[in-house]
Amino acid sequence: MKKTVKKNIIILILTFVIIVCLVGSFIVYAKSEEEKPILQTKVTEELNYLENYLVSILGDFNSLSIQENTIQLKSDKTAGEEQQTETKQSTNTKQEGTVSPSEETQNSSNKNANSSQGNSEDNTENQNEQPSSANSILAKDGKYSTNWSKIELQIEHLYQTWNTVAIDLHALNIEGNSILSFSNFLNSATQNIKKKQKTAAMDDVTKLYDLLLDYKKQYDQNSEKTKLMVIQNYVIQAYTNVTNAKWQEANKQLTQAEKDFANLLNTVIPGQEQNQVIKNQCYILLNELKSAVNLQDKDIFYIQFQNLIPKMELL
């Protein structure tokens, strides 16, 4: 009898322990699923940062002003969006109240005076902001120097950034071997940069960019942002191949990029008409880029590349 009671108690204890474990596992899983979108957003921001950072490094191998152009275009876009908001607010204000003819005439006069003054200031600014020959591609006369000292600082800083990103990628269950590959190519890139081996170093940095796309696909495969990144990856690979005079490979990559972009243009998202305009501009620049490859002209290619990449960053 005592044995039976003791046995039942043991069974009850084991059952209780199992239930507690199951409930605990469920709570942990539920919490993990709840935090997953937050982690995905964080990783996406980190990958976007690395994406721009690697493109900037690749540009510095040929002294291209990729980062500067990106900052300028984003600033112009923000200013344009703010102006559109002010215009809508002004229109709404006018619709809510009436304006007397004398007030309207006075407002019109003030606007014309301000406009004249603004145009005068804009003309002065435009005269002061003429393109500098220091950043001119044609002025390089085919001699694309590599800013090794800047690249060395950038690649050294990348180690610190990558350590943080790698932890978040593991937390998001990104495949471990692909995370390890980034570290391996980063080490290889560092060694080739130290040796001033331009071709090998560019190949390594391009592979780092390709791995960012791999991570993005593992948790967000079908979004438009990922599809744009696929296209930009083809463009980046073409840029590296053009630098190394591999014109045939570059042509293949840009042909695929053009096909993917054509498919993307057929998808119009309501409320994102401005993005559609930018997409059309990018598609035109992409075709110009391919034309430069057909001409086997590095100067024209770099000019169009320097225009296309910052424009794609706006999407």
mmCIF file with all atom_site columns, C-alpha atoms in Angstrom, residues 135-279:
data_model
loop_
_atom_site.group_PDB
_atom_site.id
_atom_site.type_symbol
_atom_site.label_atom_id
_atom_site.label_alt_id
_atom_site.label_comp_id
_atom_site.label_asym_id
_atom_site.label_entity_id
_atom_site.label_seq_id
_atom_site.pdbx_PDB_ins_code
_atom_site.Cartn_x
_atom_site.Cartn_y
_atom_site.Cartn_z
_atom_site.occupancy
_atom_site.B_iso_or_equiv
_atom_site.pdbx_formal_charge
_atom_site.auth_seq_id
_atom_site.auth_comp_id
_atom_site.auth_asym_id
_atom_site.auth_atom_id
_atom_site.pdbx_PDB_model_num
ATOM 1   C CA . ASN A 1 135 ? 35.989 64.739 -57.921 1.00 0.00 ? 135 ASN A CA 1
ATOM 2   C CA . SER A 1 136 ? 35.808 64.654 -61.709 1.00 0.00 ? 136 SER A CA 1
ATOM 3   C CA . ILE A 1 137 ? 36.154 61.215 -63.232 1.00 0.00 ? 137 ILE A CA 1
ATOM 4   C CA . LEU A 1 138 ? 37.256 62.469 -66.635 1.00 0.00 ? 138 LEU A CA 1
ATOM 5   C CA . ALA A 1 139 ? 39.911 64.655 -64.984 1.00 0.00 ? 139 ALA A CA 1
ATOM 6   C CA . LYS A 1 140 ? 41.565 61.491 -63.676 1.00 0.00 ? 140 LYS A CA 1
ATOM 7   C CA . ASP A 1 141 ? 42.580 60.725 -67.257 1.00 0.00 ? 141 ASP A CA 1
ATOM 8   C CA . GLY A 1 142 ? 42.076 56.985 -66.721 1.00 0.00 ? 142 GLY A CA 1
ATOM 9   C CA . LYS A 1 143 ? 44.258 56.913 -63.602 1.00 0.00 ? 143 LYS A CA 1
ATOM 10  C CA . TYR A 1 144 ? 42.052 55.761 -60.728 1.00 0.00 ? 144 TYR A CA 1
ATOM 11  C CA . SER A 1 145 ? 44.161 55.999 -57.601 1.00 0.00 ? 145 SER A CA 1
ATOM 12  C CA . THR A 1 146 ? 43.241 53.934 -54.540 1.00 0.00 ? 146 THR A CA 1
ATOM 13  C CA . ASN A 1 147 ? 42.826 55.733 -51.224 1.00 0.00 ? 147 ASN A CA 1
ATOM 14  C CA . TRP A 1 148 ? 44.610 53.027 -49.236 1.00 0.00 ? 148 TRP A CA 1
ATOM 15  C CA . SER A 1 149 ? 44.916 54.992 -45.985 1.00 0.00 ? 149 SER A CA 1
ATOM 16  C CA . LYS A 1 150 ? 41.161 55.636 -45.890 1.00 0.00 ? 150 LYS A CA 1
ATOM 17  C CA . ILE A 1 151 ? 40.326 52.041 -46.790 1.00 0.00 ? 151 ILE A CA 1
ATOM 18  C CA . GLU A 1 152 ? 42.620 50.736 -44.038 1.00 0.00 ? 152 GLU A CA 1
ATOM 19  C CA . LEU A 1 153 ? 40.758 52.821 -41.440 1.00 0.00 ? 153 LEU A CA 1
ATOM 20  C CA . GLN A 1 154 ? 37.390 51.696 -42.804 1.00 0.00 ? 154 GLN A CA 1
ATOM 21  C CA . ILE A 1 155 ? 38.244 47.998 -42.797 1.00 0.00 ? 155 ILE A CA 1
ATOM 22  C CA . GLU A 1 156 ? 39.634 48.256 -39.255 1.00 0.00 ? 156 GLU A CA 1
ATOM 23  C CA . HIS A 1 157 ? 36.439 49.929 -38.044 1.00 0.00 ? 157 HIS A CA 1
ATOM 24  C CA . LEU A 1 158 ? 34.402 47.219 -39.774 1.00 0.00 ? 158 LEU A CA 1
ATOM 25  C CA . TYR A 1 159 ? 35.672 44.580 -37.311 1.00 0.00 ? 159 TYR A CA 1
ATOM 26  C CA . GLN A 1 160 ? 34.080 46.362 -34.367 1.00 0.00 ? 160 GLN A CA 1
ATOM 27  C CA . THR A 1 161 ? 30.782 46.835 -36.200 1.00 0.00 ? 161 THR A CA 1
ATOM 28  C CA . TRP A 1 162 ? 30.702 43.251 -37.424 1.00 0.00 ? 162 TRP A CA 1
ATOM 29  C CA . ASN A 1 163 ? 31.121 41.787 -33.932 1.00 0.00 ? 163 ASN A CA 1
ATOM 30  C CA . THR A 1 164 ? 27.840 43.428 -32.885 1.00 0.00 ? 164 THR A CA 1
ATOM 31  C CA . VAL A 1 165 ? 25.989 42.500 -36.066 1.00 0.00 ? 165 VAL A CA 1
ATOM 32  C CA . ALA A 1 166 ? 27.137 38.866 -35.899 1.00 0.00 ? 166 ALA A CA 1
ATOM 33  C CA . ILE A 1 167 ? 25.568 38.460 -32.444 1.00 0.00 ? 167 ILE A CA 1
ATOM 34  C CA . ASP A 1 168 ? 22.214 39.736 -33.734 1.00 0.00 ? 168 ASP A CA 1
ATOM 35  C CA . LEU A 1 169 ? 22.398 37.479 -36.794 1.00 0.00 ? 169 LEU A CA 1
ATOM 36  C CA . HIS A 1 170 ? 22.927 34.439 -34.556 1.00 0.00 ? 170 HIS A CA 1
ATOM 37  C CA . ALA A 1 171 ? 19.944 35.539 -32.423 1.00 0.00 ? 171 ALA A CA 1
ATOM 38  C CA . LEU A 1 172 ? 17.868 35.678 -35.623 1.00 0.00 ? 172 LEU A CA 1
ATOM 39  C CA . ASN A 1 173 ? 18.909 32.083 -36.430 1.00 0.00 ? 173 ASN A CA 1
ATOM 40  C CA . ILE A 1 174 ? 20.880 33.022 -39.536 1.00 0.00 ? 174 ILE A CA 1
ATOM 41  C CA . GLU A 1 175 ? 22.892 30.039 -40.774 1.00 0.00 ? 175 GLU A CA 1
ATOM 42  C CA . GLY A 1 176 ? 26.133 29.844 -38.773 1.00 0.00 ? 176 GLY A CA 1
ATOM 43  C CA . ASN A 1 177 ? 28.515 28.944 -41.600 1.00 0.00 ? 177 ASN A CA 1
ATOM 44  C CA . SER A 1 178 ? 27.472 31.980 -43.648 1.00 0.00 ? 178 SER A CA 1
ATOM 45  C CA . ILE A 1 179 ? 28.149 34.235 -40.638 1.00 0.00 ? 179 ILE A CA 1
ATOM 46  C CA . LEU A 1 180 ? 31.578 32.622 -40.288 1.00 0.00 ? 180 LEU A CA 1
ATOM 47  C CA . SER A 1 181 ? 32.217 33.222 -44.006 1.00 0.00 ? 181 SER A CA 1
ATOM 48  C CA . PHE A 1 182 ? 31.900 36.975 -43.466 1.00 0.00 ? 182 PHE A CA 1
ATOM 49  C CA . SER A 1 183 ? 34.643 36.862 -40.842 1.00 0.00 ? 183 SER A CA 1
ATOM 50  C CA . ASN A 1 184 ? 36.859 34.798 -43.156 1.00 0.00 ? 184 ASN A CA 1
ATOM 51  C CA . PHE A 1 185 ? 36.440 37.156 -46.131 1.00 0.00 ? 185 PHE A CA 1
ATOM 52  C CA . LEU A 1 186 ? 36.933 40.154 -43.840 1.00 0.00 ? 186 LEU A CA 1
ATOM 53  C CA . ASN A 1 187 ? 40.270 38.711 -42.733 1.00 0.00 ? 187 ASN A CA 1
ATOM 54  C CA . SER A 1 188 ? 41.212 37.971 -46.335 1.00 0.00 ? 188 SER A CA 1
ATOM 55  C CA . ALA A 1 189 ? 40.262 41.510 -47.409 1.00 0.00 ? 189 ALA A CA 1
ATOM 56  C CA . THR A 1 190 ? 42.376 42.958 -44.586 1.00 0.00 ? 190 THR A CA 1
ATOM 57  C CA . GLN A 1 191 ? 45.417 40.928 -45.634 1.00 0.00 ? 191 GLN A CA 1
ATOM 58  C CA . ASN A 1 192 ? 45.070 41.982 -49.284 1.00 0.00 ? 192 ASN A CA 1
ATOM 59  C CA . ILE A 1 193 ? 44.565 45.622 -48.307 1.00 0.00 ? 193 ILE A CA 1
ATOM 60  C CA . LYS A 1 194 ? 47.742 45.487 -46.213 1.00 0.00 ? 194 LYS A CA 1
ATOM 61  C CA . LYS A 1 195 ? 49.569 44.130 -49.279 1.00 0.00 ? 195 LYS A CA 1
ATOM 62  C CA . LYS A 1 196 ? 47.945 46.799 -51.510 1.00 0.00 ? 196 LYS A CA 1
ATOM 63  C CA . GLN A 1 197 ? 46.514 44.028 -53.704 1.00 0.00 ? 197 GLN A CA 1
ATOM 64  C CA . LYS A 1 198 ? 43.659 45.969 -55.315 1.00 0.00 ? 198 LYS A CA 1
ATOM 65  C CA . THR A 1 199 ? 42.096 43.205 -57.430 1.00 0.00 ? 199 THR A CA 1
ATOM 66  C CA . ALA A 1 200 ? 42.009 40.600 -54.656 1.00 0.00 ? 200 ALA A CA 1
ATOM 67  C CA . ALA A 1 201 ? 40.877 43.121 -52.026 1.00 0.00 ? 201 ALA A CA 1
ATOM 68  C CA . MET A 1 202 ? 37.966 44.298 -54.193 1.00 0.00 ? 202 MET A CA 1
ATOM 69  C CA . ASP A 1 203 ? 36.909 40.705 -54.814 1.00 0.00 ? 203 ASP A CA 1
ATOM 70  C CA . ASP A 1 204 ? 36.845 40.064 -51.054 1.00 0.00 ? 204 ASP A CA 1
ATOM 71  C CA . VAL A 1 205 ? 34.818 43.196 -50.248 1.00 0.00 ? 205 VAL A CA 1
ATOM 72  C CA . THR A 1 206 ? 32.384 42.323 -53.053 1.00 0.00 ? 206 THR A CA 1
ATOM 73  C CA . LYS A 1 207 ? 31.915 38.878 -51.493 1.00 0.00 ? 207 LYS A CA 1
ATOM 74  C CA . LEU A 1 208 ? 31.175 40.566 -48.157 1.00 0.00 ? 208 LEU A CA 1
ATOM 75  C CA . TYR A 1 209 ? 28.383 42.520 -49.845 1.00 0.00 ? 209 TYR A CA 1
ATOM 76  C CA . ASP A 1 210 ? 27.046 39.326 -51.403 1.00 0.00 ? 210 ASP A CA 1
ATOM 77  C CA . LEU A 1 211 ? 26.864 37.738 -47.933 1.00 0.00 ? 211 LEU A CA 1
ATOM 78  C CA . LEU A 1 212 ? 24.722 40.633 -46.665 1.00 0.00 ? 212 LEU A CA 1
ATOM 79  C CA . LEU A 1 213 ? 22.203 39.736 -49.353 1.00 0.00 ? 213 LEU A CA 1
ATOM 80  C CA . ASP A 1 214 ? 22.325 36.097 -48.221 1.00 0.00 ? 214 ASP A CA 1
ATOM 81  C CA . TYR A 1 215 ? 21.462 37.126 -44.649 1.00 0.00 ? 215 TYR A CA 1
ATOM 82  C CA . LYS A 1 216 ? 18.617 39.326 -45.851 1.00 0.00 ? 216 LYS A CA 1
ATOM 83  C CA . LYS A 1 217 ? 17.116 36.500 -47.905 1.00 0.00 ? 217 LYS A CA 1
ATOM 84  C CA . GLN A 1 218 ? 17.127 34.144 -44.918 1.00 0.00 ? 218 GLN A CA 1
ATOM 85  C CA . TYR A 1 219 ? 14.528 36.181 -43.031 1.00 0.00 ? 219 TYR A CA 1
ATOM 86  C CA . ASP A 1 220 ? 12.961 38.507 -45.623 1.00 0.00 ? 220 ASP A CA 1
ATOM 87  C CA . GLN A 1 221 ? 13.173 36.842 -49.000 1.00 0.00 ? 221 GLN A CA 1
ATOM 88  C CA . ASN A 1 222 ? 10.251 38.292 -50.963 1.00 0.00 ? 222 ASN A CA 1
ATOM 89  C CA . SER A 1 223 ? 10.149 41.973 -49.944 1.00 0.00 ? 223 SER A CA 1
ATOM 90  C CA . GLU A 1 224 ? 10.789 44.715 -52.486 1.00 0.00 ? 224 GLU A CA 1
ATOM 91  C CA . LYS A 1 225 ? 13.810 45.883 -50.486 1.00 0.00 ? 225 LYS A CA 1
ATOM 92  C CA . THR A 1 226 ? 15.390 42.444 -50.864 1.00 0.00 ? 226 THR A CA 1
ATOM 93  C CA . LYS A 1 227 ? 14.661 42.399 -54.597 1.00 0.00 ? 227 LYS A CA 1
ATOM 94  C CA . LEU A 1 228 ? 16.318 45.809 -54.937 1.00 0.00 ? 228 LEU A CA 1
ATOM 95  C CA . MET A 1 229 ? 19.307 44.517 -53.019 1.00 0.00 ? 229 MET A CA 1
ATOM 96  C CA . VAL A 1 230 ? 19.579 41.587 -55.437 1.00 0.00 ? 230 VAL A CA 1
ATOM 97  C CA . ILE A 1 231 ? 19.707 44.053 -58.331 1.00 0.00 ? 231 ILE A CA 1
ATOM 98  C CA . GLN A 1 232 ? 22.262 46.244 -56.586 1.00 0.00 ? 232 GLN A CA 1
ATOM 99  C CA . ASN A 1 233 ? 24.372 43.175 -55.854 1.00 0.00 ? 233 ASN A CA 1
ATOM 100 C CA . TYR A 1 234 ? 24.574 42.477 -59.599 1.00 0.00 ? 234 TYR A CA 1
ATOM 101 C CA . VAL A 1 235 ? 25.605 46.108 -60.159 1.00 0.00 ? 235 VAL A CA 1
ATOM 102 C CA . ILE A 1 236 ? 28.287 45.907 -57.448 1.00 0.00 ? 236 ILE A CA 1
ATOM 103 C CA . GLN A 1 237 ? 29.686 42.714 -58.966 1.00 0.00 ? 237 GLN A CA 1
ATOM 104 C CA . ALA A 1 238 ? 29.700 44.352 -62.414 1.00 0.00 ? 238 ALA A CA 1
ATOM 105 C CA . TYR A 1 239 ? 31.587 47.349 -60.985 1.00 0.00 ? 239 TYR A CA 1
ATOM 106 C CA . THR A 1 240 ? 34.298 45.103 -59.566 1.00 0.00 ? 240 THR A CA 1
ATOM 107 C CA . ASN A 1 241 ? 34.566 43.189 -62.831 1.00 0.00 ? 241 ASN A CA 1
ATOM 108 C CA . VAL A 1 242 ? 34.800 46.411 -64.861 1.00 0.00 ? 242 VAL A CA 1
ATOM 109 C CA . THR A 1 243 ? 37.606 47.600 -62.552 1.00 0.00 ? 243 THR A CA 1
ATOM 110 C CA . ASN A 1 244 ? 39.382 44.322 -63.306 1.00 0.00 ? 244 ASN A CA 1
ATOM 111 C CA . ALA A 1 245 ? 38.585 44.597 -67.044 1.00 0.00 ? 245 ALA A CA 1
ATOM 112 C CA . LYS A 1 246 ? 36.283 41.549 -67.001 1.00 0.00 ? 246 LYS A CA 1
ATOM 113 C CA . TRP A 1 247 ? 33.785 43.044 -69.438 1.00 0.00 ? 247 TRP A CA 1
ATOM 114 C CA . GLN A 1 248 ? 31.984 39.850 -70.413 1.00 0.00 ? 248 GLN A CA 1
ATOM 115 C CA . GLU A 1 249 ? 31.199 38.943 -66.798 1.00 0.00 ? 249 GLU A CA 1
ATOM 116 C CA . ALA A 1 250 ? 30.030 42.491 -66.119 1.00 0.00 ? 250 ALA A CA 1
ATOM 117 C CA . ASN A 1 251 ? 27.709 42.368 -69.117 1.00 0.00 ? 251 ASN A CA 1
ATOM 118 C CA . LYS A 1 252 ? 26.089 39.141 -67.876 1.00 0.00 ? 252 LYS A CA 1
ATOM 119 C CA . GLN A 1 253 ? 25.483 40.600 -64.433 1.00 0.00 ? 253 GLN A CA 1
ATOM 120 C CA . LEU A 1 254 ? 23.962 43.814 -65.749 1.00 0.00 ? 254 LEU A CA 1
ATOM 121 C CA . THR A 1 255 ? 21.748 41.866 -68.159 1.00 0.00 ? 255 THR A CA 1
ATOM 122 C CA . GLN A 1 256 ? 20.279 39.964 -65.215 1.00 0.00 ? 256 GLN A CA 1
ATOM 123 C CA . ALA A 1 257 ? 19.968 43.171 -63.190 1.00 0.00 ? 257 ALA A CA 1
ATOM 124 C CA . GLU A 1 258 ? 18.055 44.773 -66.072 1.00 0.00 ? 258 GLU A CA 1
ATOM 125 C CA . LYS A 1 259 ? 15.624 41.840 -66.292 1.00 0.00 ? 259 LYS A CA 1
ATOM 126 C CA . ASP A 1 260 ? 14.960 41.866 -62.544 1.00 0.00 ? 260 ASP A CA 1
ATOM 127 C CA . PHE A 1 261 ? 14.438 45.616 -62.531 1.00 0.00 ? 261 PHE A CA 1
ATOM 128 C CA . ALA A 1 262 ? 12.006 45.410 -65.460 1.00 0.00 ? 262 ALA A CA 1
ATOM 129 C CA . ASN A 1 263 ? 9.897  42.961 -63.440 1.00 0.00 ? 263 ASN A CA 1
ATOM 130 C CA . LEU A 1 264 ? 10.045 45.286 -60.433 1.00 0.00 ? 264 LEU A CA 1
ATOM 131 C CA . LEU A 1 265 ? 8.802  48.238 -62.498 1.00 0.00 ? 265 LEU A CA 1
ATOM 132 C CA . ASN A 1 266 ? 5.584  46.359 -63.249 1.00 0.00 ? 266 ASN A CA 1
ATOM 133 C CA . THR A 1 267 ? 4.704  46.381 -59.536 1.00 0.00 ? 267 THR A CA 1
ATOM 134 C CA . VAL A 1 268 ? 3.247  49.748 -58.505 1.00 0.00 ? 268 VAL A CA 1
ATOM 135 C CA . ILE A 1 269 ? 2.501  50.201 -54.799 1.00 0.00 ? 269 ILE A CA 1
ATOM 136 C CA . PRO A 1 270 ? -0.320 52.693 -54.039 1.00 0.00 ? 270 PRO A CA 1
ATOM 137 C CA . GLY A 1 271 ? 0.913  55.751 -52.155 1.00 0.00 ? 271 GLY A CA 1
ATOM 138 C CA . GLN A 1 272 ? 4.496  55.336 -53.373 1.00 0.00 ? 272 GLN A CA 1
ATOM 139 C CA . GLU A 1 273 ? 4.289  57.238 -56.656 1.00 0.00 ? 273 GLU A CA 1
ATOM 140 C CA . GLN A 1 274 ? 7.469  59.171 -55.824 1.00 0.00 ? 274 GLN A CA 1
ATOM 141 C CA . ASN A 1 275 ? 9.363  55.894 -55.484 1.00 0.00 ? 275 ASN A CA 1
ATOM 142 C CA . GLN A 1 276 ? 8.035  54.847 -58.885 1.00 0.00 ? 276 GLN A CA 1
ATOM 143 C CA . VAL A 1 277 ? 9.600  57.955 -60.413 1.00 0.00 ? 277 VAL A CA 1
ATOM 144 C CA . ILE A 1 278 ? 12.940 57.119 -58.783 1.00 0.00 ? 278 ILE A CA 1
ATOM 145 C CA . LYS A 1 279 ? 12.639 53.510 -60.010 1.00 0.00 ? 279 LYS A CA 1
#
